[in-house]
Coordinates of C-alpha atoms and ligand atoms in Angstrom, one line a residue:
M1463 CA -14.7 9.8 0.5
L1464 CA -14.6 13.5 0.2
V1465 CA -17.1 15.5 2.2
I1466 CA -18.4 18.6 0.5
G1467 CA -20.2 21.1 2.8
H1468 CA -23.3 21.8 0.7
R1469 CA -23.9 25.5 0.9
G1470 CA -21.6 25.3 3.9
A1471 CA -23.0 23.5 6.9
S1472 CA -26.5 24.5 5.7
A1473 CA -28.5 22.3 8.2
Y1474 CA -27.1 24.3 11.0
A1475 CA -26.7 27.9 9.6
P1476 CA -28.2 30.0 6.8
E1477 CA -27.0 28.5 3.5
H1478 CA -24.2 30.3 1.7
T1479 CA -23.3 32.7 4.5
L1480 CA -19.9 33.1 6.2
E1481 CA -21.5 31.6 9.3
S1482 CA -22.4 28.5 7.3
Y1483 CA -18.9 28.3 5.9
D1484 CA -17.2 28.9 9.2
L1485 CA -19.2 26.1 10.7
A1486 CA -18.5 23.7 7.8
L1487 CA -14.8 24.2 8.2
E1488 CA -15.0 23.9 12.0
L1489 CA -16.8 20.6 11.6
G1490 CA -14.0 19.4 9.2
A1491 CA -15.6 19.5 5.7
D1492 CA -13.0 18.9 3.0
F1493 CA -14.7 21.4 0.6
I1494 CA -17.1 24.3 1.1
E1495 CA -19.6 24.7 -1.8
Q1496 CA -20.5 28.0 -3.5
D1497 CA -23.3 28.5 -6.0
L1498 CA -22.6 31.6 -8.1
Q1499 CA -25.0 34.3 -9.3
M1500 CA -24.0 37.6 -10.9
T1501 CA -25.3 41.1 -10.0
S1502 CA -26.3 43.7 -12.6
D1503 CA -23.0 45.4 -12.1
G1504 CA -21.0 42.2 -12.7
V1505 CA -20.1 41.1 -9.2
L1506 CA -20.1 37.4 -8.4
V1507 CA -22.2 36.6 -5.3
V1508 CA -22.8 33.3 -3.6
L1509 CA -26.4 32.4 -3.6
H1510 CA -28.3 29.3 -4.7
D1511 CA -31.5 30.8 -6.1
D1512 CA -31.5 33.3 -9.0
T1513 CA -34.0 35.3 -7.1
L1514 CA -33.8 36.9 -3.6
E1515 CA -37.1 36.0 -2.0
R1516 CA -36.5 32.6 -0.3
T1517 CA -33.3 33.4 1.6
T1518 CA -34.3 36.9 2.7
G1519 CA -37.8 35.9 4.0
G1520 CA -39.3 37.9 1.1
R1521 CA -37.9 41.2 2.3
C1522 CA -35.8 41.4 -0.9
R1523 CA -37.5 40.6 -4.1
G1524 CA -36.7 39.9 -7.8
R1525 CA -33.8 38.4 -9.8
V1526 CA -30.2 38.9 -8.6
I1527 CA -29.1 39.8 -12.1
D1528 CA -31.5 42.8 -12.0
H1529 CA -29.9 44.2 -8.8
T1530 CA -26.6 45.9 -8.1
F1531 CA -24.2 44.4 -5.6
E1532 CA -25.0 47.3 -3.2
Q1533 CA -28.7 46.4 -3.4
V1534 CA -28.0 42.7 -2.9
R1535 CA -25.8 43.5 0.1
S1536 CA -28.6 45.4 1.8
C1537 CA -30.6 42.1 2.2
D1538 CA -30.7 40.2 5.4
A1539 CA -29.7 36.6 4.4
G1540 CA -30.0 35.1 7.9
S1541 CA -33.3 35.9 9.7
W1542 CA -35.3 33.6 7.4
F1543 CA -33.3 30.6 8.9
N1544 CA -34.2 31.5 12.5
T1545 CA -37.9 31.7 11.5
A1546 CA -37.7 28.4 9.5
H1547 CA -35.6 26.5 12.2
P1548 CA -36.4 27.9 15.7
D1549 CA -34.5 25.0 17.2
R1550 CA -31.3 26.1 15.5
A1551 CA -31.8 29.9 15.5
R1552 CA -29.0 32.1 16.6
D1553 CA -28.8 35.9 17.2
A1554 CA -25.6 36.0 15.1
F1555 CA -27.6 35.0 12.0
V1556 CA -29.8 38.1 12.0
G1557 CA -28.6 40.6 9.5
T1558 CA -25.9 38.4 7.9
R1559 CA -25.2 39.3 4.3
I1560 CA -25.0 37.5 1.0
P1561 CA -21.3 37.2 0.4
S1562 CA -19.4 38.1 -2.8
L1563 CA -17.1 35.3 -4.0
E1564 CA -14.2 37.8 -3.5
E1565 CA -15.1 38.1 0.2
V1566 CA -15.2 34.3 0.5
F1567 CA -11.8 33.9 -1.1
E1568 CA -10.5 36.7 1.2
R1569 CA -11.6 34.9 4.3
Y1570 CA -10.8 31.3 3.4
A1571 CA -8.3 31.1 0.5
D1572 CA -5.4 30.2 2.9
R1573 CA -7.3 27.4 4.6
A1574 CA -10.1 25.9 2.5
S1575 CA -10.9 24.1 -0.7
F1576 CA -13.8 25.5 -2.8
Y1577 CA -16.3 23.6 -4.9
I1578 CA -17.9 26.3 -7.1
E1579 CA -21.0 26.0 -9.3
T1580 CA -21.6 28.3 -12.2
K1581 CA -25.4 28.6 -11.7
N1582 CA -27.7 29.7 -14.5
P1583 CA -24.6 30.8 -16.6
E1584 CA -26.8 31.4 -19.7
E1585 CA -28.4 34.3 -17.9
A1586 CA -25.2 35.9 -16.7
P1587 CA -22.8 36.1 -19.7
G1588 CA -19.2 36.7 -18.5
M1589 CA -19.7 34.6 -15.3
E1590 CA -16.9 32.2 -16.3
E1591 CA -14.4 35.0 -17.2
A1592 CA -15.2 36.8 -13.9
L1593 CA -14.5 33.5 -12.0
L1594 CA -11.2 33.1 -13.7
V1595 CA -10.2 36.7 -12.9
L1596 CA -10.9 36.0 -9.2
L1597 CA -8.9 32.7 -9.3
D1598 CA -6.0 34.7 -10.6
Q1599 CA -6.4 37.5 -8.2
F1600 CA -6.2 35.1 -5.3
G1601 CA -3.5 32.8 -6.8
L1602 CA -5.9 29.9 -6.9
R1603 CA -5.6 28.9 -10.5
E1604 CA -2.5 26.8 -10.2
P1605 CA -3.5 25.1 -6.9
A1606 CA -6.8 24.4 -8.5
A1607 CA -5.1 22.5 -11.3
T1608 CA -2.5 20.7 -9.2
E1609 CA -4.3 19.9 -5.9
W1610 CA -8.0 20.7 -6.5
R1611 CA -8.1 23.7 -4.2
V1612 CA -10.9 24.8 -6.5
V1613 CA -13.2 22.5 -8.3
I1614 CA -15.7 24.0 -10.7
Q1615 CA -19.1 22.3 -11.2
S1616 CA -22.1 23.0 -13.4
F1617 CA -25.3 21.5 -14.8
S1618 CA -24.3 23.4 -18.0
E1619 CA -22.0 21.5 -20.3
R1620 CA -21.6 24.7 -22.3
S1621 CA -20.3 26.5 -19.2
L1622 CA -17.9 23.7 -18.3
R1623 CA -16.6 23.5 -21.9
K1624 CA -16.1 27.3 -21.8
M1625 CA -14.0 27.0 -18.6
S1626 CA -12.1 24.1 -20.2
D1627 CA -11.4 26.2 -23.3
M1628 CA -10.1 29.0 -21.2
D1629 CA -7.9 26.7 -19.0
A1630 CA -7.9 22.9 -19.7
S1631 CA -6.1 22.2 -16.5
L1632 CA -9.0 23.2 -14.2
P1633 CA -10.8 20.3 -12.5
L1634 CA -14.5 20.3 -13.7
I1635 CA -17.5 18.3 -12.5
Q1636 CA -20.5 17.8 -14.7
L1637 CA -23.7 17.9 -12.6
L1638 CA -26.7 15.9 -13.7
H1639 CA -30.3 16.5 -13.0
A1640 CA -32.2 13.7 -11.3
R1641 CA -34.7 13.8 -14.1
P1642 CA -34.7 13.0 -17.0
E1643 CA -31.4 11.2 -16.2
T1644 CA -31.3 7.6 -15.0
P1645 CA -28.2 5.6 -14.0
R1646 CA -28.1 4.2 -17.6
T1647 CA -28.5 7.5 -19.4
I1648 CA -25.8 8.9 -17.3
Q1649 CA -23.6 5.9 -18.0
A1650 CA -24.0 6.5 -21.7
R1651 CA -22.9 10.1 -21.3
L1652 CA -19.7 9.3 -19.4
P1653 CA -17.2 9.0 -22.4
R1654 CA -18.3 12.4 -23.7
I1655 CA -18.1 14.0 -20.2
S1656 CA -14.6 12.5 -19.7
E1657 CA -13.4 14.7 -22.6
Y1658 CA -13.6 17.8 -20.4
A1659 CA -14.4 16.9 -16.8
V1660 CA -12.7 15.0 -14.0
G1661 CA -16.0 13.7 -12.5
I1662 CA -19.8 13.8 -12.3
G1663 CA -22.3 15.0 -9.7
P1664 CA -25.6 13.1 -10.1
S1665 CA -28.5 12.9 -7.6
W1666 CA -27.8 10.1 -5.1
R1667 CA -30.9 8.4 -6.4
D1668 CA -29.1 7.8 -9.7
V1669 CA -26.1 6.1 -8.3
D1670 CA -25.7 2.3 -8.5
H1671 CA -22.8 -0.1 -8.5
Q1672 CA -22.8 -0.3 -12.3
L1673 CA -22.6 3.5 -12.7
A1674 CA -19.8 3.7 -10.1
R1675 CA -17.8 1.0 -11.9
A1676 CA -18.3 2.8 -15.3
A1677 CA -17.2 6.1 -13.8
A1678 CA -14.1 4.5 -12.2
N1679 CA -13.1 2.9 -15.5
L1680 CA -12.9 6.3 -17.0
C1681 CA -11.1 7.8 -14.0
L1682 CA -14.2 10.0 -13.3
E1683 CA -14.9 11.1 -9.7
L1684 CA -18.4 10.4 -8.5
H1685 CA -19.9 13.0 -6.1
P1686 CA -23.6 12.6 -5.6
Y1687 CA -25.8 15.3 -4.0
T1688 CA -27.3 15.7 -1.3
V1689 CA -26.6 13.0 1.3
N1690 CA -27.8 13.8 4.8
D1691 CA -27.9 10.4 6.6
V1692 CA -25.4 7.8 7.5
E1693 CA -27.3 4.8 6.1
R1694 CA -27.5 6.4 2.7
M1695 CA -23.8 7.3 2.8
T1696 CA -22.9 3.8 3.8
A1697 CA -24.8 2.4 0.8
L1698 CA -23.2 5.0 -1.5
T1699 CA -19.7 4.2 -0.1
D1700 CA -20.4 0.5 -0.8
A1701 CA -21.4 1.4 -4.4
G1702 CA -18.1 3.2 -4.9
V1703 CA -18.7 6.9 -4.8
T1704 CA -15.7 9.1 -4.2
G1705 CA -17.3 12.1 -2.4
V1706 CA -20.7 13.5 -1.3
F1707 CA -22.4 16.8 -1.0
T1708 CA -24.0 17.1 2.5
D1709 CA -25.7 19.7 4.7
V1710 CA -24.5 17.8 7.8
P1711 CA -20.7 17.4 7.4
D1712 CA -20.2 16.3 11.0
L1713 CA -22.5 13.3 10.6
L1714 CA -20.7 11.9 7.6
L1715 CA -17.2 12.8 8.9
G1716 CA -18.0 10.8 12.0
Q1717 CA -18.0 7.7 9.8
R1718 CA -14.5 8.4 8.4
P1719 CA -11.7 6.3 9.8
S1720 CA -9.5 8.4 12.1
D1721 CA -6.3 7.6 10.2
E1722 CA -7.6 9.0 6.8
P1723 CA -6.4 12.4 5.6
R1724 CA -8.8 15.4 6.2
G1725 CA -9.5 18.7 4.7
R1726 CA -6.9 20.0 2.2
D1727 CA -4.8 16.8 2.6
A1728 CA -7.8 14.7 1.7
V1729 CA -8.5 16.8 -1.4
R1730 CA -4.9 16.7 -2.4
A1731 CA -4.8 12.9 -2.1
A1732 CA -7.9 12.6 -4.3
A1733 CA -6.4 14.9 -6.9
Q1734 CA -3.2 12.8 -6.9
R1735 CA -5.2 9.5 -7.2
N1736 CA -7.2 10.9 -10.1
R1737 CA -4.1 12.1 -11.9
Q1738 CA -2.4 8.7 -11.5
C1739 CA -5.5 7.0 -12.8
R1740 CA -5.6 9.2 -15.9
D1741 CA -1.8 8.8 -16.5
S1742 CA -2.2 5.1 -16.4
R1743 CA -4.9 4.9 -19.0
Ligands
LIG2744 O1 -24.0 21.3 -6.8 C1 -24.5 20.1 -6.3 C2 -25.9 20.3 -5.8 O2 -25.8 21.4 -5.0 C3 -26.8 20.6 -7.0 O3 -28.0 21.0 -6.6 O4 -29.6 22.8 -6.5 O5 -28.3 22.3 -4.5 O6 -27.2 23.4 -6.4 P1 -28.3 22.5 -6.0
LIG2745 CA1 -24.9 23.6 -6.0

């Protein structure tokens, strides 16, 4: 069961900041997740929303795509967390910045695995090409293909197919909205998804035994979002999921048997299992 630090360790630190990623890795998450947005001058930044308000406490406003990187960098991406969660507030969060993807790779490329979402790619033409340039710049394209050092996820099939057209060896995950999907509509989509992706990321609400079996039969990984309690994780493990997105990596890692591989070893083992499954089909 792979543990994906959703926006880092976002229950404990402001989401998608270096503080959140540092913590997720300290806690032992196998992957750290990045949602991508693009600035008006073409820089990939790591932010969930396509607008700046929520994670700057309203002090920065408007769409990311309408701001330059310098403008986005001027925003305080941490103080809102201290206001929203006084029990988890830290002085270090005040004034923390929205990172660029380049900065994230610079800091973690030698020690982490990345689970990167192309977010709203229709509104940011060139996002996929810019991502590929950075993978090459940091020597991550080959380890992405062979040992899943980088997995690319999207709700947009078009974006994933574009990535696949540019490099068919990249591991891709098709995300699925909770609505209008149901376990059965997702199941019906699996053969088509298996043409270009190595797995799916549905809402945990849409996972049942039947869907897990159908995904496994097509050698598709099953990584539901977002699982923040042990009971739910146990039920999902019993159903047969192969990974989870979580805001509380420590809670879920506490359930992992101590003799199982962790971090990059766990990711490498999953990539190997998946390849063997595909080769045997
Ligand atoms: O990428 C998996 C999950 O994060 C999808 O939902 O809205 O948190 O990006 P969201
Ligand atoms: Ca995401």
